[in-house]
Tab-separated table of C-alpha atoms and ligand atoms in Angstrom:
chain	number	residue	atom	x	y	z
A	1	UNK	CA	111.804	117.996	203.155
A	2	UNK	CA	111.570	114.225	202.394
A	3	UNK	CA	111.185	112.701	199.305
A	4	UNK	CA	109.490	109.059	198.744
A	5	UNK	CA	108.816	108.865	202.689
A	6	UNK	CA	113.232	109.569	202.878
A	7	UNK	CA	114.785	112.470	204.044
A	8	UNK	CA	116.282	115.009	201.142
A	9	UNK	CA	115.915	117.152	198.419
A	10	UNK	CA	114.946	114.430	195.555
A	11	UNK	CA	118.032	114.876	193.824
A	12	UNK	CA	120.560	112.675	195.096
A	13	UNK	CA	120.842	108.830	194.983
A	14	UNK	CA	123.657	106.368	195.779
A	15	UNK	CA	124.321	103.921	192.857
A	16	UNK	CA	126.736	100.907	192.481
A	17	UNK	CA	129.519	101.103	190.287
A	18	UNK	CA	127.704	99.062	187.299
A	19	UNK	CA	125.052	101.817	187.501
A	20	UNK	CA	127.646	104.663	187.190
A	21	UNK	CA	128.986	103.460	184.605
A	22	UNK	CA	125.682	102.953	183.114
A	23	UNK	CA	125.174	106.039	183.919
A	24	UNK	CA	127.977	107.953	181.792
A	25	UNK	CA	128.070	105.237	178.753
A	26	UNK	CA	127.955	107.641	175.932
A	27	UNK	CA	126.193	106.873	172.589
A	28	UNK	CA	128.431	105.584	169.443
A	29	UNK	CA	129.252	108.897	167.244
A	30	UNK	CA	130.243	108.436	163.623
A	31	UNK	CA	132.187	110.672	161.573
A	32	UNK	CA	130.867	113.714	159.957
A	33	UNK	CA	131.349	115.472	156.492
A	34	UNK	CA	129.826	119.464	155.993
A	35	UNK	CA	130.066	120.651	152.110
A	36	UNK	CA	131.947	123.988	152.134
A	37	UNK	CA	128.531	125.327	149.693
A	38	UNK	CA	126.049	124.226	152.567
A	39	UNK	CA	128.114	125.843	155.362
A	40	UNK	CA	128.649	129.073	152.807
A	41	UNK	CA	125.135	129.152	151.351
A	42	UNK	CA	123.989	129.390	155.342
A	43	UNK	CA	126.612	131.894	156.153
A	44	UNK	CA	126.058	133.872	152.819
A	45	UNK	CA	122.277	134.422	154.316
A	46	UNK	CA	123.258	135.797	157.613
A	47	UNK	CA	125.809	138.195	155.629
A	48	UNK	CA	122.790	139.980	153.609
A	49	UNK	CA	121.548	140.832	157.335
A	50	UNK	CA	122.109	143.965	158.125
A	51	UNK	CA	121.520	144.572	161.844
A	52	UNK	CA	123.209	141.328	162.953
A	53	UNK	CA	126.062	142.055	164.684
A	54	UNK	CA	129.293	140.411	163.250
A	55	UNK	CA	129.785	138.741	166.651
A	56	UNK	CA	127.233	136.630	166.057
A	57	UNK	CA	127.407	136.119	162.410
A	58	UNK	CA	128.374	132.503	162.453
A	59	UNK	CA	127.339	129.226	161.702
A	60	UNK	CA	128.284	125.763	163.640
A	61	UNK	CA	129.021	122.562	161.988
A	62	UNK	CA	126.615	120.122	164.313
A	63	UNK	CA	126.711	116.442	164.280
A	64	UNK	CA	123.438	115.261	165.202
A	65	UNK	CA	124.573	111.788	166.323
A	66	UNK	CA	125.136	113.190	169.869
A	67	UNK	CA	122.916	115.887	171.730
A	68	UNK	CA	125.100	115.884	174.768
A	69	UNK	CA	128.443	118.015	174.339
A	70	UNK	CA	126.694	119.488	171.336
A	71	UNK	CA	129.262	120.204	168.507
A	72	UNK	CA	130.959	118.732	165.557
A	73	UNK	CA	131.946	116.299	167.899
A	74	UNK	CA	131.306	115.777	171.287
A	75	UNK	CA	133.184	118.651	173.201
A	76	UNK	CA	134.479	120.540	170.237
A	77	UNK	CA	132.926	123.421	168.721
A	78	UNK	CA	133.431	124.225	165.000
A	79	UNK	CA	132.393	127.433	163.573
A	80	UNK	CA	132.542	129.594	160.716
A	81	UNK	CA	132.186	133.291	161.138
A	82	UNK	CA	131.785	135.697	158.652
A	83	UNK	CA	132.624	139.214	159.094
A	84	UNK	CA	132.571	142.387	156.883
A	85	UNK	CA	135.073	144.919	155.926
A	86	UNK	CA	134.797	147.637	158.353
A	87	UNK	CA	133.060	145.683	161.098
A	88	UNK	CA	134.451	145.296	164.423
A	89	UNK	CA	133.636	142.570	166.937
A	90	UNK	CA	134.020	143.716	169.787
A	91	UNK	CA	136.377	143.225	172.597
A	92	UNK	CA	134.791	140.231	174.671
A	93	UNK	CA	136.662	136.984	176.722
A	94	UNK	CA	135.265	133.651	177.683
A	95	UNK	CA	136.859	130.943	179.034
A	96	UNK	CA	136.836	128.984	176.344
A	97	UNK	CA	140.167	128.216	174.196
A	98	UNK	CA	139.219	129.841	170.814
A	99	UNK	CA	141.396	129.064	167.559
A	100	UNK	CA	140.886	131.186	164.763
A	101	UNK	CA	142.052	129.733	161.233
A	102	UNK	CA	141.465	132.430	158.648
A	103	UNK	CA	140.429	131.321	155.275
A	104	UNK	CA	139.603	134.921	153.254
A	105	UNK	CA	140.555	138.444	154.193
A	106	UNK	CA	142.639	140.399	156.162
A	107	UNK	CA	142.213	142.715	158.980
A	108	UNK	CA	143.764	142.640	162.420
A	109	UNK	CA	142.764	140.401	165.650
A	110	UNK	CA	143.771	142.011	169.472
A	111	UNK	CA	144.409	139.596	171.966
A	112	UNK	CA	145.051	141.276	175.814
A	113	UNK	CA	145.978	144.584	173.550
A	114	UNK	CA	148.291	142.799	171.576
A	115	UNK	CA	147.603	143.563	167.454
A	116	UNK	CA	148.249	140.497	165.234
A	117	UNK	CA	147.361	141.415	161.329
A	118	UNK	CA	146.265	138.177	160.060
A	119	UNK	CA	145.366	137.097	156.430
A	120	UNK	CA	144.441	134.424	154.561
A	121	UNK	CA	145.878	131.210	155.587
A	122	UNK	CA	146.903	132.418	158.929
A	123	UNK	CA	146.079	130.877	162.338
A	124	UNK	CA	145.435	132.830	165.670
A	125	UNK	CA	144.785	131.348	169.427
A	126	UNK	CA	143.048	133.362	172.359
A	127	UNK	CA	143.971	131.543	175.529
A	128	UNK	CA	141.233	130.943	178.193
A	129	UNK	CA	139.490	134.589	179.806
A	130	UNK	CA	141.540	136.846	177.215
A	131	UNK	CA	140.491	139.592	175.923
A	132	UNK	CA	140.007	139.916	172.099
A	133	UNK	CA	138.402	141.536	169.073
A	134	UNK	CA	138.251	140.849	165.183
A	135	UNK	CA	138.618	144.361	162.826
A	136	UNK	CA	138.193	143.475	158.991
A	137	UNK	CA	139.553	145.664	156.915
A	138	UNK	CA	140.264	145.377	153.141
A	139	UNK	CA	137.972	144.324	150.098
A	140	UNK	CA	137.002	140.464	150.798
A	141	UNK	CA	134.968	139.503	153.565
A	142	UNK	CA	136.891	137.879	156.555
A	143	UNK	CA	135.755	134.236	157.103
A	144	UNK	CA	137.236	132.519	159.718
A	145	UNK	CA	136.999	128.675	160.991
A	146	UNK	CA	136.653	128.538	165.029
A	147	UNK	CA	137.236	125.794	167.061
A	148	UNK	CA	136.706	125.894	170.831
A	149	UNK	CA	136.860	123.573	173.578
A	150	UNK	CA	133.046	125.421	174.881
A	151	UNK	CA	131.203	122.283	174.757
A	152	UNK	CA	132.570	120.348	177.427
A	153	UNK	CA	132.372	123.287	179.708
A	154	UNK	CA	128.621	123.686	178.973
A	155	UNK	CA	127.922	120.889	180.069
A	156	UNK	CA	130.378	121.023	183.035
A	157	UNK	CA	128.702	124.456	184.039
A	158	UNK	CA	131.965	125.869	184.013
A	159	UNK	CA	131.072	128.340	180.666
A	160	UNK	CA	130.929	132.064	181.471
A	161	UNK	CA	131.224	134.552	178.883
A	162	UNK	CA	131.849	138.873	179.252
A	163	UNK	CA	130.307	139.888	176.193
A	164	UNK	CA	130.553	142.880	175.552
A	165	UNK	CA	133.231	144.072	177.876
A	166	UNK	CA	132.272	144.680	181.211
A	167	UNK	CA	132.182	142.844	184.709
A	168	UNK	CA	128.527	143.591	184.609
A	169	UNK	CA	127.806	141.887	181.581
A	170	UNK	CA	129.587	138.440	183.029
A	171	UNK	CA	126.848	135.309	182.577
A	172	UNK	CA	126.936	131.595	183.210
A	173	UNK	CA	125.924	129.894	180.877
A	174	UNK	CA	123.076	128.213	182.368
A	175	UNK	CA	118.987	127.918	181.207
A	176	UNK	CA	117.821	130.615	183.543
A	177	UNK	CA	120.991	132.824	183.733
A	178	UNK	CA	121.701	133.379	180.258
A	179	UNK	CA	119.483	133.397	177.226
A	180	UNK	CA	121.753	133.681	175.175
A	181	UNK	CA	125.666	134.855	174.554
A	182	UNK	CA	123.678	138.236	173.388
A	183	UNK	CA	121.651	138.639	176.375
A	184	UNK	CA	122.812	141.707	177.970
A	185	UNK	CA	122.774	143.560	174.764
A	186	UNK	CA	120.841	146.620	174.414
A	187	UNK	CA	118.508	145.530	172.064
A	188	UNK	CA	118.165	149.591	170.544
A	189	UNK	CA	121.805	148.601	169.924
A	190	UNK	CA	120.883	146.031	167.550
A	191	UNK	CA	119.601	148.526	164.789
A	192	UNK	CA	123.328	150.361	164.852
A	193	UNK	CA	125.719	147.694	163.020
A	194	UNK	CA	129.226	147.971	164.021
B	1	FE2	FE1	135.211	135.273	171.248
């Protein structure tokens, strides 16, 4: 295959150094302020939903001065997540760093098997491809703040989430591979909450 009269695939170039590093400049990113009602008010919604799994009950704090590394800032994800007493997300791993702060409720997060109770005001990491799940228990909903480290490895190509449980249900998250961290549900499954 040639490209342009020259041999290749049309992908690959050779550029100085000045164009590299023209290349990877990065835009400037200021800082970024969310109101705790906006981020609730948001969350609140997805909470009257019924069907929606608890695993995906979250929102993400996005600062739109940068659409590469796509987060609160670039690299770092910030989320809230909202779960119900009685729901269970289930056990899943990514390799992804995930720390969970937990600002209301109680209930009980398993990392690898191990129980930790947690409540409010408590903090929680899952290391990199561990295994974990969220139970809420109690009267308050369980909201908890997440930050990961998922960003950067998006756009490394280095993201892969098992969700739910299950070598089969490994995807890279890629456009193409992976529609979204839900795609290998079984969508009749989405009418049964957890
Ligand atoms: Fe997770």
């Amino acid at each position: 295959m040639s490209t342009n009269g020259k041999p290749g695939f049309g992908n690959a170039r050779v550029a100085t150094a000045d164009e590299y590093f023209k290349r990877v400049r990065h835009t400037a990113v200021r800082g970024a302020h969310w109101a705790g009602e906006d981020v609730m008010a948001t969350l609140n919604e997805l909470g009257k939903d019924p069907i929606r799994h608890a695993e995906r009950r979250f929102v993400s704090l996005i600062n739109e001065d940068h659409a590469e590394l796509a987060g609160a800032s670039p690299g770092i994800f910030i989320g809230v997540q909202l779960i119900h007493p009685g729901e269970l997300v289930p056990n899943h791993r990514h390799n992804s760093v995930a720390i969970y702060h937990y600002l209301q409720g109680e209930g009980t997060t398993t990392v690898e098997g191990v129980a930790y109770p947690y409540k409010r005001g408590d903090t929680i990491v899952c290391p990199a491809w561990a295994y974990h799940e969220h139970a809420a228990r109690g009267t308050e909903d369980t909201i908890m703040y997440v930050v990961q480290d998922m960003p950067e490895m998006a756009a490394k190509r280095t993201l892969f989430f098992e969700e739910p449980q299950g070598i089969e249900n490994v995807r890279h998250m890629v456009q193409g591979t992976s529609e979204s961290w839900s795609a290998t549900r079984d969508p009749a499954a989405e009418a049964t909450p957890v």
